mmCIF file of C-alpha atoms in Angstrom:
data_model
loop_
_atom_site.group_PDB
_atom_site.id
_atom_site.type_symbol
_atom_site.label_atom_id
_atom_site.label_comp_id
_atom_site.label_asym_id
_atom_site.label_seq_id
_atom_site.Cartn_x
_atom_site.Cartn_y
_atom_site.Cartn_z
ATOM 1 C CA GLY G 1 59.261 45.775 16.066
ATOM 2 C CA GLU G 2 62.683 46.287 14.265
ATOM 3 C CA ASP G 3 65.545 43.129 13.794
ATOM 4 C CA VAL G 4 66.907 41.232 11.587
ATOM 5 C CA GLU G 5 68.912 37.849 12.414
ATOM 6 C CA GLN G 6 71.564 36.241 10.243
ATOM 7 C CA SER G 7 74.183 33.640 11.592
ATOM 8 C CA LEU G 8 77.198 35.140 13.071
ATOM 9 C CA PHE G 9 79.649 31.871 11.145
ATOM 10 C CA LEU G 10 79.775 30.021 7.391
ATOM 11 C CA SER G 11 83.005 27.953 6.650
ATOM 12 C CA VAL G 12 83.475 26.771 3.660
ATOM 13 C CA ARG G 13 85.918 25.021 0.351
ATOM 14 C CA GLU G 14 87.204 27.373 -1.984
ATOM 15 C CA GLY G 15 85.123 26.271 -5.338
ATOM 16 C CA ASP G 16 82.441 25.331 -3.559
ATOM 17 C CA SER G 17 78.913 27.925 -3.165
ATOM 18 C CA SER G 18 77.759 29.692 0.352
ATOM 19 C CA VAL G 19 74.446 30.395 1.198
ATOM 20 C CA ILE G 20 74.340 33.400 4.291
ATOM 21 C CA ASN G 21 71.302 33.310 5.808
ATOM 22 C CA CYS G 22 69.161 36.390 6.776
ATOM 23 C CA THR G 23 65.133 37.209 8.321
ATOM 24 C CA TYR G 24 63.821 40.127 8.960
ATOM 25 C CA THR G 25 60.519 41.705 10.518
ATOM 26 C CA ASP G 26 59.071 45.165 8.839
ATOM 27 C CA SER G 27 57.228 43.266 6.466
ATOM 28 C CA SER G 28 56.452 46.583 5.289
ATOM 29 C CA SER G 29 60.703 46.937 3.962
ATOM 30 C CA THR G 30 60.809 48.118 -0.080
ATOM 31 C CA TYR G 31 64.443 47.431 -0.003
ATOM 32 C CA LEU G 32 66.238 44.396 1.561
ATOM 33 C CA TYR G 33 70.171 45.004 1.087
ATOM 34 C CA TRP G 34 73.231 42.349 0.687
ATOM 35 C CA TYR G 35 77.087 44.489 2.634
ATOM 36 C CA LYS G 36 79.608 43.136 1.894
ATOM 37 C CA GLN G 37 82.917 44.129 4.912
ATOM 38 C CA GLU G 38 86.726 43.065 4.628
ATOM 39 C CA PRO G 39 88.884 43.916 7.617
ATOM 40 C CA GLY G 40 89.007 47.844 8.872
ATOM 41 C CA ALA G 41 87.037 48.718 5.354
ATOM 42 C CA GLY G 42 83.323 50.345 5.550
ATOM 43 C CA LEU G 43 81.336 49.075 4.212
ATOM 44 C CA GLN G 44 80.702 47.933 0.588
ATOM 45 C CA LEU G 45 77.680 46.830 -1.508
ATOM 46 C CA LEU G 46 76.881 44.326 -2.706
ATOM 47 C CA THR G 47 73.690 43.347 -4.336
ATOM 48 C CA TYR G 48 69.864 44.173 -3.107
ATOM 49 C CA ILE G 49 66.404 42.756 -4.123
ATOM 50 C CA PHE G 50 62.603 45.020 -4.067
ATOM 51 C CA SER G 51 60.463 43.609 -1.983
ATOM 52 C CA ASN G 52 57.645 42.814 -4.754
ATOM 53 C CA MET G 53 60.640 40.120 -6.794
ATOM 54 C CA ASP G 54 61.581 36.625 -5.816
ATOM 55 C CA MET G 55 64.570 35.721 -7.193
ATOM 56 C CA LYS G 56 67.987 38.563 -8.222
ATOM 57 C CA GLN G 57 71.647 37.010 -10.213
ATOM 58 C CA ASP G 58 73.660 38.879 -10.474
ATOM 59 C CA GLN G 59 77.117 37.353 -11.451
ATOM 60 C CA ARG G 60 78.187 34.214 -9.321
ATOM 61 C CA LEU G 61 75.384 36.626 -6.026
ATOM 62 C CA THR G 62 71.470 35.159 -6.225
ATOM 63 C CA VAL G 63 69.135 36.772 -3.699
ATOM 64 C CA LEU G 64 65.940 34.297 -2.413
ATOM 65 C CA LEU G 65 63.271 36.721 -0.693
ATOM 66 C CA ASN G 66 60.567 34.444 1.252
ATOM 67 C CA LYS G 67 58.464 37.441 1.741
ATOM 68 C CA LYS G 68 55.610 35.218 3.561
ATOM 69 C CA ASP G 69 58.224 33.890 5.864
ATOM 70 C CA LYS G 70 59.853 37.218 5.743
ATOM 71 C CA HIS G 71 63.541 35.255 4.569
ATOM 72 C CA LEU G 72 66.547 36.522 2.904
ATOM 73 C CA SER G 73 69.776 34.669 1.954
ATOM 74 C CA LEU G 74 72.540 35.259 -0.478
ATOM 75 C CA ARG G 75 74.117 32.803 -2.306
ATOM 76 C CA ILE G 76 77.776 32.712 -3.623
ATOM 77 C CA ALA G 77 78.815 30.228 -6.744
ATOM 78 C CA ASP G 78 81.599 28.884 -6.655
ATOM 79 C CA THR G 79 83.689 30.278 -3.830
ATOM 80 C CA GLN G 80 86.972 32.444 -4.034
ATOM 81 C CA THR G 81 89.263 32.835 -0.837
ATOM 82 C CA GLY G 82 88.777 36.799 -1.612
ATOM 83 C CA ASP G 83 85.117 35.992 -0.885
ATOM 84 C CA SER G 84 86.892 36.040 3.395
ATOM 85 C CA ALA G 85 84.673 38.994 4.427
ATOM 86 C CA ILE G 86 81.720 39.264 7.438
ATOM 87 C CA TYR G 87 78.158 39.649 4.816
ATOM 88 C CA PHE G 88 75.415 42.197 6.560
ATOM 89 C CA CYS G 89 71.793 41.444 5.779
ATOM 90 C CA ALA G 90 70.134 44.973 5.624
ATOM 91 C CA GLU G 91 66.584 45.919 5.685
ATOM 92 C CA GLU G 92 64.899 49.063 4.276
ATOM 93 C CA HIS G 93 62.962 50.919 6.937
ATOM 94 C CA SER G 94 59.317 51.126 5.923
ATOM 95 C CA ASN G 95 60.436 53.570 2.601
ATOM 96 C CA THR G 96 62.242 55.775 5.298
ATOM 97 C CA GLY G 97 66.187 55.148 3.717
ATOM 98 C CA LYS G 98 66.146 53.499 7.574
ATOM 99 C CA LEU G 99 69.276 50.957 7.278
ATOM 100 C CA ILE G 100 68.679 47.958 9.751
ATOM 101 C CA PHE G 101 70.995 45.857 9.603
ATOM 102 C CA GLY G 102 72.077 42.287 10.722
ATOM 103 C CA GLN G 103 74.800 41.794 12.883
ATOM 104 C CA GLY G 104 76.837 40.205 10.077
ATOM 105 C CA THR G 105 77.543 36.969 9.262
ATOM 106 C CA THR G 106 81.554 35.857 8.654
ATOM 107 C CA LEU G 107 82.434 33.820 5.547
ATOM 108 C CA GLN G 108 85.408 31.967 6.535
ATOM 109 C CA VAL G 109 87.273 30.340 2.739
ATOM 110 C CA LYS G 110 89.513 27.530 3.082
ATOM 111 C CA PRO G 111 91.391 27.027 0.736
ATOM 112 C CA ASP N 1 83.266 59.660 -9.123
ATOM 113 C CA ALA N 2 85.102 59.607 -5.657
ATOM 114 C CA GLY N 3 82.433 58.127 -3.718
ATOM 115 C CA VAL N 4 81.356 58.493 -0.587
ATOM 116 C CA THR N 5 84.247 60.360 1.719
ATOM 117 C CA GLN N 6 85.281 60.276 5.699
ATOM 118 C CA SER N 7 87.311 62.398 7.658
ATOM 119 C CA PRO N 8 89.254 61.185 9.407
ATOM 120 C CA THR N 9 90.629 58.141 9.342
ATOM 121 C CA HIS N 10 91.134 56.607 12.494
ATOM 122 C CA LEU N 11 91.075 59.484 15.768
ATOM 123 C CA ILE N 12 91.780 59.844 19.261
ATOM 124 C CA LYS N 13 89.410 61.702 22.000
ATOM 125 C CA THR N 14 89.983 61.723 26.019
ATOM 126 C CA ARG N 15 86.848 60.815 27.576
ATOM 127 C CA GLY N 16 84.462 64.112 28.036
ATOM 128 C CA GLN N 17 86.046 66.214 24.859
ATOM 129 C CA GLN N 18 83.558 66.865 21.525
ATOM 130 C CA VAL N 19 84.324 65.133 18.078
ATOM 131 C CA THR N 20 83.098 66.397 14.857
ATOM 132 C CA LEU N 21 83.226 63.521 11.224
ATOM 133 C CA ARG N 22 82.785 64.942 8.535
ATOM 134 C CA CYS N 23 81.505 63.103 5.449
ATOM 135 C CA SER N 24 81.585 63.661 1.393
ATOM 136 C CA PRO N 25 78.143 62.580 -0.562
ATOM 137 C CA LYS N 26 78.359 60.523 -3.675
ATOM 138 C CA SER N 27 78.706 63.023 -5.976
ATOM 139 C CA GLY N 28 74.866 63.050 -7.867
ATOM 140 C CA HIS N 29 73.387 61.834 -3.397
ATOM 141 C CA ASP N 30 71.301 64.608 -1.489
ATOM 142 C CA THR N 31 71.282 62.851 1.478
ATOM 143 C CA VAL N 32 73.213 61.440 4.334
ATOM 144 C CA SER N 33 72.207 59.045 6.950
ATOM 145 C CA TRP N 34 75.282 58.293 9.822
ATOM 146 C CA TYR N 35 75.939 54.578 11.749
ATOM 147 C CA GLN N 36 78.233 53.922 14.778
ATOM 148 C CA GLN N 37 79.642 50.369 14.749
ATOM 149 C CA ALA N 38 80.745 48.557 17.688
ATOM 150 C CA LEU N 39 82.602 45.793 18.017
ATOM 151 C CA GLY N 40 81.197 42.874 16.593
ATOM 152 C CA GLN N 41 77.974 44.217 15.248
ATOM 153 C CA GLY N 42 75.869 46.002 12.777
ATOM 154 C CA PRO N 43 76.363 49.354 11.806
ATOM 155 C CA GLN N 44 72.830 51.751 14.121
ATOM 156 C CA PHE N 45 71.677 54.262 12.145
ATOM 157 C CA ILE N 46 71.950 57.638 14.006
ATOM 158 C CA PHE N 47 70.651 60.303 11.027
ATOM 159 C CA GLN N 48 69.393 60.989 8.502
ATOM 160 C CA TYR N 49 69.399 64.533 6.706
ATOM 161 C CA TYR N 50 67.791 66.144 3.670
ATOM 162 C CA GLU N 51 68.206 69.652 2.447
ATOM 163 C CA GLU N 52 70.054 70.418 5.786
ATOM 164 C CA GLU N 53 67.310 68.608 7.671
ATOM 165 C CA GLU N 54 67.023 66.022 10.683
ATOM 166 C CA ARG N 55 64.763 64.144 8.833
ATOM 167 C CA GLN N 56 65.108 60.426 10.617
ATOM 168 C CA ARG N 57 66.859 60.224 14.416
ATOM 169 C CA GLY N 58 67.531 56.217 14.986
ATOM 170 C CA ASN N 59 67.572 56.087 19.513
ATOM 171 C CA PHE N 60 70.596 58.076 20.085
ATOM 172 C CA PRO N 61 71.203 60.653 23.163
ATOM 173 C CA ASP N 62 70.760 64.247 22.102
ATOM 174 C CA ARG N 63 74.602 64.516 22.927
ATOM 175 C CA PHE N 64 74.976 63.231 19.056
ATOM 176 C CA SER N 65 73.793 66.216 16.196
ATOM 177 C CA GLY N 66 74.079 66.286 13.239
ATOM 178 C CA HIS N 67 74.500 69.641 10.492
ATOM 179 C CA GLN N 68 74.264 69.578 6.288
ATOM 180 C CA PHE N 69 75.748 72.455 4.646
ATOM 181 C CA PRO N 70 74.915 73.553 1.271
ATOM 182 C CA ASN N 71 76.889 70.797 -0.369
ATOM 183 C CA TYR N 72 75.367 68.437 1.049
ATOM 184 C CA SER N 73 78.118 66.935 2.897
ATOM 185 C CA SER N 74 77.333 66.583 6.071
ATOM 186 C CA GLU N 75 78.822 67.101 9.914
ATOM 187 C CA LEU N 76 78.375 64.559 13.230
ATOM 188 C CA ASN N 77 79.090 66.446 16.812
ATOM 189 C CA VAL N 78 79.576 64.142 19.573
ATOM 190 C CA ASN N 79 79.872 65.500 22.663
ATOM 191 C CA ALA N 80 80.422 64.612 26.171
ATOM 192 C CA LEU N 81 82.475 61.755 24.653
ATOM 193 C CA LEU N 82 82.226 58.753 26.430
ATOM 194 C CA LEU N 83 83.999 55.304 26.595
ATOM 195 C CA GLY N 84 80.956 53.198 24.755
ATOM 196 C CA ASP N 85 81.310 56.048 21.617
ATOM 197 C CA SER N 86 83.927 54.120 20.775
ATOM 198 C CA ALA N 87 83.124 53.052 16.990
ATOM 199 C CA LEU N 88 83.165 52.806 13.300
ATOM 200 C CA TYR N 89 81.590 56.276 12.633
ATOM 201 C CA LEU N 90 80.237 54.914 8.789
ATOM 202 C CA CYS N 91 78.799 57.478 6.313
ATOM 203 C CA ALA N 92 76.333 56.781 4.034
ATOM 204 C CA SER N 93 74.854 58.708 0.680
ATOM 205 C CA SER N 94 71.636 57.826 -1.106
ATOM 206 C CA LEU N 95 68.528 59.912 -3.318
ATOM 207 C CA ARG N 96 65.815 60.508 -1.010
ATOM 208 C CA VAL N 97 63.797 60.302 -4.096
ATOM 209 C CA GLY N 98 63.225 57.373 -5.998
ATOM 210 C CA ARG N 99 65.696 54.401 -5.484
ATOM 211 C CA ALA N 100 66.932 53.697 -1.006
ATOM 212 C CA GLU N 101 70.197 52.947 -2.235
ATOM 213 C CA ALA N 102 73.127 53.314 0.230
ATOM 214 C CA PHE N 103 76.931 53.549 -0.396
ATOM 215 C CA PHE N 104 79.092 54.108 2.455
ATOM 216 C CA GLY N 105 82.321 55.210 2.806
ATOM 217 C CA GLN N 106 84.933 53.547 4.523
ATOM 218 C CA GLY N 107 84.240 55.016 8.167
ATOM 219 C CA THR N 108 85.962 56.655 10.376
ATOM 220 C CA ARG N 109 87.258 54.820 13.601
ATOM 221 C CA LEU N 110 86.544 56.945 17.343
ATOM 222 C CA THR N 111 88.638 55.727 19.908
ATOM 223 C CA VAL N 112 87.763 57.379 23.203
ATOM 224 C CA VAL N 113 89.811 56.628 26.054
#
C-alpha cells in the first residue's frame, strides 16, 4: 500500500540540531523529498535524494536514506527560529511523478 | 521566473456550486499535478496532466475534473461542492522526462459554506 509516516511534533532549542524522521512503503520509489510549509503558504522544496544514495548534504541540511528499512531522515544543523514550520516527507510513487506525502512534522524552535 | 502561480488565492463557495481553480507552471515545465490538502493533513494527489491529457488519478470522485492547455497551464474543476471539499488546493509543476522534481504554488484556499 501507499503510506508515509512521520512523527507529528518536534521541539528544539535555537542552535541545536533537529532530526525529523519518516518511513515509507514503496520500495520502487525513485526520489524522496523534503518539503517545508509555513503557515498559510504552499510547499517549499527543501531537498531530495535519489533512491540509490545513502546521504545527501546541502548546507545546513543532511538527508539520510536507509533503503533496507525504508527510513528517511532530515537533519537541520544550527536550527533557527525561522526554521519553525511543518516539514513533509514525500515519496515519488513508482516513477510516475505522483507524490505520496506524510502527515507532516511540526517543528517548534524555542529561542 | 515567476515559479508556479495559482489563482485565486482564496475562494468562498456555497454547497452544490461549481468552482474552477487555475495554475500556471514554472517556466520550462510541462507537467501539472493537483493536490488537496485538508487542514492538519498532508497533501493528497488528485490527478496529473501531461500533453493535455490526464495521466494519473488519485482516489477522488468524478466531481473533480481538470484540463491542461497547450501552454501547459491547467484548471481544476470541482462540481456539486460539498462541505468536505474545503481545503487548500495545491498545484505542482515538473518535467515529465528526466527528473521528477516538483515545485508547488502557494495554493488556493477553498471554503465551502
